[in-house]
Short mmCIF file of C-alpha atoms in Angstrom, two decimals:
data_model
loop_
_atom_site.label_atom_id
_atom_site.label_comp_id
_atom_site.label_asym_id
_atom_site.label_seq_id
_atom_site.Cartn_x
_atom_site.Cartn_y
_atom_site.Cartn_z
CA UNK A 1 43.16 -48.82 -55.26
CA UNK A 2 39.50 -47.87 -54.85
CA UNK A 3 36.91 -47.58 -52.13
CA UNK A 4 35.80 -51.17 -52.72
CA UNK A 5 38.86 -52.21 -50.68
CA UNK A 6 36.99 -51.01 -47.61
CA UNK A 7 34.20 -53.20 -46.30
CA UNK A 8 30.65 -51.78 -46.63
CA UNK A 9 30.46 -51.23 -42.87
CA UNK A 10 33.56 -49.02 -42.94
CA UNK A 11 32.30 -46.96 -45.86
CA UNK A 12 28.98 -46.53 -44.08
CA UNK A 13 30.68 -45.50 -40.84
CA UNK A 14 32.71 -42.83 -42.62
CA UNK A 15 29.39 -41.24 -43.54
CA UNK A 16 30.43 -39.67 -46.86
CA UNK A 17 31.32 -41.10 -50.27
CA UNK A 18 34.90 -42.33 -50.24
CA UNK A 19 36.77 -40.83 -53.19
CA UNK A 20 40.14 -42.53 -52.75
CA UNK A 21 41.89 -45.10 -50.59
CA UNK A 22 45.61 -45.21 -49.93
CA UNK A 23 47.47 -48.07 -48.28
CA UNK A 24 49.56 -46.72 -45.42
CA UNK A 25 53.04 -48.09 -44.74
CA UNK A 26 53.91 -50.57 -42.02
CA UNK A 27 51.26 -52.67 -40.35
CA UNK A 28 52.66 -56.19 -40.19
CA UNK A 29 49.75 -57.28 -38.01
CA UNK A 30 47.06 -55.09 -39.50
CA UNK A 31 45.81 -53.51 -42.70
CA UNK A 32 45.75 -49.73 -42.55
CA UNK A 33 44.19 -47.37 -45.10
CA UNK A 34 43.81 -43.62 -45.47
CA UNK A 35 40.30 -43.03 -46.82
CA UNK A 36 39.56 -39.61 -48.29
CA UNK A 37 36.18 -37.97 -48.85
CA UNK A 38 35.40 -34.52 -50.22
CA UNK A 39 35.81 -33.00 -46.76
CA UNK A 40 38.30 -35.08 -44.79
CA UNK A 41 40.70 -38.01 -44.56
CA UNK A 42 40.42 -40.73 -41.94
CA UNK A 43 42.40 -43.85 -41.11
CA UNK A 44 40.66 -47.23 -41.33
CA UNK A 45 42.51 -49.99 -39.51
CA UNK A 46 41.68 -53.70 -39.75
CA UNK A 47 43.18 -55.86 -37.00
CA UNK A 48 44.67 -59.31 -37.45
CA UNK A 49 42.65 -61.97 -35.63
CA UNK A 50 43.44 -65.69 -35.46
CA UNK A 51 42.47 -68.59 -33.24
CA UNK A 52 46.08 -69.30 -32.25
CA UNK A 53 46.66 -65.71 -31.08
CA UNK A 54 44.36 -64.68 -28.21
CA UNK A 55 45.47 -61.03 -28.15
CA UNK A 56 42.64 -58.59 -28.80
CA UNK A 57 44.60 -55.84 -30.52
CA UNK A 58 41.54 -53.76 -31.34
CA UNK A 59 40.27 -53.70 -27.75
CA UNK A 60 43.74 -52.92 -26.40
CA UNK A 61 44.26 -49.99 -28.75
CA UNK A 62 40.79 -48.56 -28.13
CA UNK A 63 41.24 -48.69 -24.35
CA UNK A 64 44.75 -47.24 -24.53
CA UNK A 65 43.78 -44.29 -26.72
CA UNK A 66 40.70 -43.61 -24.59
CA UNK A 67 42.74 -43.66 -21.37
CA UNK A 68 45.41 -41.36 -22.78
CA UNK A 69 42.88 -38.92 -24.22
CA UNK A 70 40.94 -38.79 -20.95
CA UNK A 71 44.17 -37.83 -19.19
CA UNK A 72 45.03 -34.97 -21.50
CA UNK A 73 47.55 -36.65 -23.79
CA UNK A 74 47.28 -34.90 -27.16
CA UNK A 75 50.05 -36.50 -29.23
CA UNK A 76 47.87 -39.44 -30.31
CA UNK A 77 45.13 -40.00 -32.92
CA UNK A 78 41.47 -39.80 -31.93
CA UNK A 79 39.17 -42.81 -32.09
CA UNK A 80 36.20 -41.96 -34.33
CA UNK A 81 34.43 -45.30 -34.69
CA UNK A 82 34.88 -48.90 -33.55
CA UNK A 83 33.29 -51.91 -35.26
CA UNK A 84 33.95 -55.03 -33.23
CA UNK A 85 32.08 -57.39 -35.54
CA UNK A 86 34.03 -56.43 -38.66
CA UNK A 87 37.26 -55.88 -36.73
CA UNK A 88 38.07 -52.32 -37.78
CA UNK A 89 38.55 -48.95 -36.11
CA UNK A 90 38.35 -45.52 -37.71
CA UNK A 91 40.92 -43.04 -36.42
CA UNK A 92 41.70 -39.42 -37.12
CA UNK A 93 44.28 -38.93 -39.84
CA UNK A 94 47.44 -37.04 -38.93
CA UNK A 95 49.16 -35.28 -41.80
CA UNK A 96 52.89 -35.48 -41.35
CA UNK A 97 56.12 -37.11 -42.39
CA UNK A 98 58.11 -40.07 -41.15
CA UNK A 99 61.41 -39.45 -39.41
CA UNK A 100 64.60 -41.44 -38.94
CA UNK A 101 67.78 -40.98 -36.94
CA UNK A 102 69.35 -38.80 -39.60
CA UNK A 103 66.41 -36.39 -39.67
CA UNK A 104 65.54 -36.29 -35.98
CA UNK A 105 65.72 -32.81 -34.49
CA UNK A 106 66.20 -31.78 -30.88
CA UNK A 107 62.48 -31.02 -30.74
CA UNK A 108 61.73 -34.56 -31.90
CA UNK A 109 64.02 -35.97 -29.22
CA UNK A 110 62.18 -33.89 -26.63
CA UNK A 111 58.78 -35.13 -27.87
CA UNK A 112 59.83 -38.77 -27.50
CA UNK A 113 61.13 -38.24 -23.98
CA UNK A 114 58.15 -36.16 -22.90
CA UNK A 115 55.68 -38.79 -24.10
CA UNK A 116 57.45 -41.44 -22.00
CA UNK A 117 57.46 -39.01 -19.07
CA UNK A 118 53.70 -38.61 -19.47
CA UNK A 119 53.29 -42.38 -19.44
CA UNK A 120 55.37 -42.63 -16.29
CA UNK A 121 53.37 -39.92 -14.55
CA UNK A 122 50.03 -41.49 -15.55
CA UNK A 123 50.82 -44.66 -13.61
CA UNK A 124 48.79 -43.31 -10.70
CA UNK A 125 45.97 -41.83 -12.78
CA UNK A 126 42.38 -43.05 -12.30
CA UNK A 127 41.81 -46.13 -14.41
CA UNK A 128 45.49 -46.92 -14.90
CA UNK A 129 45.36 -49.97 -12.65
CA UNK A 130 42.50 -51.37 -14.75
CA UNK A 131 44.66 -51.55 -17.87
CA UNK A 132 46.11 -54.91 -18.85
CA UNK A 133 49.76 -55.82 -19.03
CA UNK A 134 51.50 -54.97 -22.28
CA UNK A 135 51.90 -57.68 -24.88
CA UNK A 136 54.72 -59.97 -23.77
CA UNK A 137 55.34 -57.91 -20.64
CA UNK A 138 58.06 -59.29 -18.40
CA UNK A 139 58.38 -58.51 -14.70
CA UNK A 140 61.01 -61.13 -13.82
CA UNK A 141 64.22 -62.43 -15.36
CA UNK A 142 62.68 -65.89 -15.39
CA UNK A 143 59.89 -64.62 -17.64
CA UNK A 144 62.37 -63.23 -20.17
CA UNK A 145 64.44 -66.42 -20.22
CA UNK A 146 61.35 -68.61 -20.54
CA UNK A 147 60.16 -66.57 -23.52
CA UNK A 148 63.54 -66.88 -25.22
CA UNK A 149 63.66 -70.62 -24.66
CA UNK A 150 60.16 -70.99 -26.07
CA UNK A 151 61.05 -69.01 -29.17
CA UNK A 152 64.21 -71.06 -29.64
CA UNK A 153 62.23 -74.29 -29.36
CA UNK A 154 59.70 -73.21 -31.98
CA UNK A 155 62.43 -72.23 -34.41
CA UNK A 156 64.40 -75.43 -33.79
CA UNK A 157 61.34 -77.60 -34.57
CA UNK A 158 61.12 -76.20 -38.08
CA UNK A 159 61.08 -79.04 -40.71
CA UNK A 160 64.49 -79.62 -42.26
CA UNK A 161 63.25 -79.71 -45.85
CA UNK A 162 62.05 -76.09 -45.93
CA UNK A 163 64.12 -73.23 -47.46
CA UNK A 164 67.32 -72.26 -45.63
CA UNK A 165 66.74 -74.89 -42.93
CA UNK A 166 70.45 -75.71 -42.70
CA UNK A 167 71.44 -72.04 -42.50
CA UNK A 168 68.91 -71.43 -39.73
CA UNK A 169 70.07 -74.48 -37.75
CA UNK A 170 73.69 -73.38 -38.09
CA UNK A 171 72.89 -69.91 -36.78
CA UNK A 172 70.83 -71.20 -33.85
CA UNK A 173 73.31 -73.88 -32.76
CA UNK A 174 76.49 -72.00 -33.53
CA UNK A 175 75.62 -68.46 -32.46
CA UNK A 176 72.25 -68.03 -30.78
CA UNK A 177 72.43 -70.81 -28.16
CA UNK A 178 75.96 -69.93 -26.94
CA UNK A 179 75.01 -66.25 -26.72
CA UNK A 180 71.85 -67.08 -24.78
CA UNK A 181 73.80 -69.18 -22.28
CA UNK A 182 76.43 -66.49 -21.76
CA UNK A 183 74.04 -63.54 -21.49
CA UNK A 184 71.69 -65.48 -19.18
CA UNK A 185 74.56 -66.13 -16.78
CA UNK A 186 75.54 -62.47 -16.79
CA UNK A 187 71.96 -61.37 -16.20
CA UNK A 188 71.62 -63.64 -13.16
CA UNK A 189 74.72 -62.02 -11.65
CA UNK A 190 73.23 -58.54 -12.15
CA UNK A 191 69.94 -59.60 -10.57
CA UNK A 192 71.61 -61.19 -7.56
CA UNK A 193 73.62 -57.98 -7.15
CA UNK A 194 70.45 -56.00 -6.42
CA UNK A 195 68.85 -58.73 -4.31
CA UNK A 196 66.39 -59.99 -6.91
CA UNK A 197 65.65 -63.68 -7.31
CA UNK A 198 65.40 -65.00 -10.85
CA UNK A 199 61.66 -65.56 -10.56
CA UNK A 200 60.91 -62.48 -8.44
CA UNK A 201 58.68 -59.91 -10.13
CA UNK A 202 59.38 -56.21 -9.76
CA UNK A 203 56.89 -54.32 -7.62
CA UNK A 204 53.87 -52.66 -9.19
CA UNK A 205 55.37 -49.28 -8.30
CA UNK A 206 58.40 -50.08 -10.49
CA UNK A 207 56.32 -50.73 -13.63
CA UNK A 208 55.30 -48.27 -16.32
CA UNK A 209 52.60 -47.93 -18.95
CA UNK A 210 54.15 -48.71 -22.32
CA UNK A 211 53.04 -48.79 -25.98
CA UNK A 212 55.22 -51.93 -26.21
CA UNK A 213 55.91 -51.09 -29.87
CA UNK A 214 57.40 -47.64 -29.43
CA UNK A 215 59.78 -45.97 -31.81
CA UNK A 216 60.42 -43.96 -34.93
CA UNK A 217 58.43 -46.46 -36.99
CA UNK A 218 55.21 -45.68 -35.11
CA UNK A 219 55.05 -41.91 -35.22
CA UNK A 220 54.70 -39.06 -37.68
CA UNK A 221 55.96 -35.50 -37.46
CA UNK A 222 53.11 -33.02 -37.72
CA UNK A 223 53.40 -29.21 -37.60
CA UNK A 224 52.52 -29.42 -33.90
CA UNK A 225 55.10 -32.10 -33.10
CA UNK A 226 55.34 -35.87 -33.05
CA UNK A 227 52.15 -37.93 -32.98
CA UNK A 228 52.35 -41.53 -31.75
CA UNK A 229 50.15 -44.36 -32.99
CA UNK A 230 49.85 -48.17 -32.94
CA UNK A 231 48.81 -48.89 -29.36
CA UNK A 232 47.77 -52.49 -30.11
CA UNK A 233 50.11 -53.88 -27.44
CA UNK A 234 49.77 -51.11 -24.82
CA UNK A 235 49.87 -51.88 -21.10
CA UNK A 236 52.02 -52.34 -18.03
CA UNK A 237 55.66 -53.36 -18.46
CA UNK A 238 59.15 -53.07 -17.02
CA UNK A 239 60.64 -49.69 -18.00
CA UNK A 240 63.89 -51.53 -18.75
CA UNK A 241 62.06 -53.27 -21.59
CA UNK A 242 60.54 -50.00 -22.84
CA UNK A 243 63.99 -48.41 -23.09
CA UNK A 244 65.59 -51.54 -24.57
CA UNK A 245 62.98 -51.98 -27.27
CA UNK A 246 63.19 -48.33 -28.28
CA UNK A 247 66.88 -48.58 -29.04
CA UNK A 248 66.74 -52.12 -30.47
CA UNK A 249 63.56 -52.32 -32.58
CA UNK A 250 64.72 -53.39 -36.07
CA UNK A 251 61.86 -51.60 -37.85
CA UNK A 252 63.55 -48.28 -37.06
CA UNK A 253 66.59 -48.95 -39.21
CA UNK A 254 70.13 -47.90 -38.37
CA UNK A 255 70.72 -46.64 -34.84
CA UNK A 256 72.18 -43.14 -34.83
CA UNK A 257 73.25 -40.70 -32.16
CA UNK A 258 69.79 -39.17 -31.91
CA UNK A 259 68.18 -42.45 -30.91
CA UNK A 260 70.89 -43.13 -28.35
CA UNK A 261 70.28 -39.68 -26.85
CA UNK A 262 66.53 -40.28 -26.66
CA UNK A 263 67.01 -43.71 -25.10
CA UNK A 264 69.38 -42.15 -22.59
CA UNK A 265 66.80 -39.52 -21.68
CA UNK A 266 64.17 -42.23 -21.34
CA UNK A 267 66.46 -44.23 -19.05
CA UNK A 268 67.05 -41.09 -17.01
CA UNK A 269 63.35 -40.94 -16.15
CA UNK A 270 63.72 -44.19 -14.17
CA UNK A 271 67.27 -44.01 -12.83
CA UNK A 272 66.04 -43.11 -9.35
CA UNK A 273 64.14 -46.39 -9.12
CA UNK A 274 65.94 -49.11 -7.13
CA UNK A 275 67.56 -51.71 -9.35
CA UNK A 276 66.58 -50.12 -12.67
CA UNK A 277 70.13 -49.58 -13.92
CA UNK A 278 71.16 -53.15 -13.09
CA UNK A 279 68.03 -54.57 -14.73
CA UNK A 280 68.74 -52.54 -17.85
CA UNK A 281 72.28 -53.94 -18.03
CA UNK A 282 70.95 -57.45 -17.50
CA UNK A 283 67.96 -57.33 -19.82
CA UNK A 284 68.94 -55.19 -22.82
CA UNK A 285 71.25 -57.86 -24.33
CA UNK A 286 68.57 -60.51 -23.76
CA UNK A 287 65.96 -58.35 -25.48
CA UNK A 288 68.38 -58.03 -28.40
CA UNK A 289 68.33 -61.84 -28.58
CA UNK A 290 64.54 -61.74 -28.41
CA UNK A 291 64.51 -59.46 -31.44
CA UNK A 292 66.79 -61.96 -33.19
CA UNK A 293 64.14 -64.61 -32.64
CA UNK A 294 61.30 -62.29 -33.64
CA UNK A 295 62.81 -61.42 -37.01
CA UNK A 296 63.22 -65.17 -37.60
CA UNK A 297 59.47 -65.68 -37.16
CA UNK A 298 59.25 -65.56 -40.95
CA UNK A 299 60.51 -69.15 -40.83
CA UNK A 300 57.37 -70.24 -38.97
CA UNK A 301 54.24 -71.22 -40.88
CA UNK A 302 51.92 -69.07 -38.78
CA UNK A 303 53.80 -65.93 -39.70
CA UNK A 304 53.04 -66.52 -43.37
CA UNK A 305 49.32 -66.22 -42.68
CA UNK A 306 49.85 -63.05 -40.65
CA UNK A 307 51.92 -61.40 -43.36
CA UNK A 308 49.46 -62.47 -46.05
CA UNK A 309 46.71 -60.72 -44.07
CA UNK A 310 48.80 -57.54 -44.08
CA UNK A 311 49.13 -57.76 -47.87
CA UNK A 312 52.82 -58.62 -48.12
CA UNK A 313 53.34 -61.12 -50.93
CA UNK A 314 57.06 -61.50 -51.63
CA UNK A 315 59.43 -64.25 -52.60
CA UNK A 316 59.58 -66.47 -49.53
CA UNK A 317 63.22 -67.54 -49.72
CA UNK A 318 64.41 -63.97 -50.31
CA UNK A 319 62.49 -62.86 -47.23
CA UNK A 320 64.03 -65.64 -45.15
CA UNK A 321 67.54 -64.78 -46.29
CA UNK A 322 67.03 -61.11 -45.46
CA UNK A 323 65.61 -61.92 -42.01
CA UNK A 324 68.47 -64.29 -41.23
CA UNK A 325 70.94 -61.54 -42.05
CA UNK A 326 69.03 -59.13 -39.84
CA UNK A 327 69.08 -61.65 -36.97
CA UNK A 328 72.84 -62.08 -37.34
CA UNK A 329 73.34 -58.32 -37.13
CA UNK A 330 71.05 -58.10 -34.09
CA UNK A 331 72.99 -60.84 -32.33
CA UNK A 332 76.20 -58.89 -32.86
CA UNK A 333 74.60 -55.96 -31.06
CA UNK A 334 73.68 -58.26 -28.19
CA UNK A 335 77.14 -59.70 -27.61
CA UNK A 336 79.44 -56.83 -28.63
CA UNK A 337 79.47 -53.37 -27.10
CA UNK A 338 77.49 -52.31 -24.06
CA UNK A 339 74.51 -50.22 -25.08
CA UNK A 340 73.03 -50.23 -21.58
CA UNK A 341 76.23 -48.84 -20.03
CA UNK A 342 76.23 -46.08 -22.64
CA UNK A 343 72.65 -45.08 -21.77
CA UNK A 344 73.36 -45.14 -18.05
CA UNK A 345 76.53 -43.07 -18.49
CA UNK A 346 74.46 -40.30 -20.12
CA UNK A 347 72.74 -39.80 -16.76
CA UNK A 348 75.83 -39.49 -14.58
#
């Protein structure tokens, strides 16, 4: 790959001849490159934009990184240049390695928990109230259930003559719908137990700033510690969702003891908030179902365009079969075992 893969505006903004370009891993909704000159390496990130998706990922990430930097957060990349017209941002490059559960150290666990603690403490910082809600933020049980029903409807409307249509229908009707009905009923009991109506939103004081895509897949380990990136969906959210997504996100691979410990420490930061523990028990299984639906997005036509933008050209039916298997495994996590109770128990 050569420098011609960068648009002329990006090469001009870098300010030096680009000697090499490397495609960085990940980035399902963006194209991310490491561009090297004779003196430095920077990250060039192109954001996915489409008429059917109103989210302005570039603006959200720029505002998030600016807010965090202004408030002394150092474990993030720096914004070097923003080009709104061409849809790219140039960020500082962090030299480091990826981590997983098997390679996570106690220092790494501390870095994860301390970053979330910083986010919690910045809720009252100047400018925090001006930030938008996180992507798909949910402040009521009704909002979560409505999102799940909408995702189910979109998947169920898929034409029957497309690959694996029968397998998808069998999974949705035989497994997903019964699980949704059961877990929804349980969640309503938990909410009523703490005096929350189904459509009642949690107070502003109970919310937290969240990357909304937070986990091992969006950080690197530098000599100074973990550095967190991908703030495209940053904003206000329910801390129960932040904790749930950290332990559930399928991009992080197998869940090991280290991730459970980190999630438990994260939960501990909010255990003194009224109703948090009950919301976590109610919502975590539902968010597992939401991840089931998300990994099945590959069955939807719009997702093909998004993945093509990110440069992922693979055999379509093989991708669908893999995603269906992943959804089945995620559903098992939703209905068997009690992850939320385990996280809460760590703090007693």
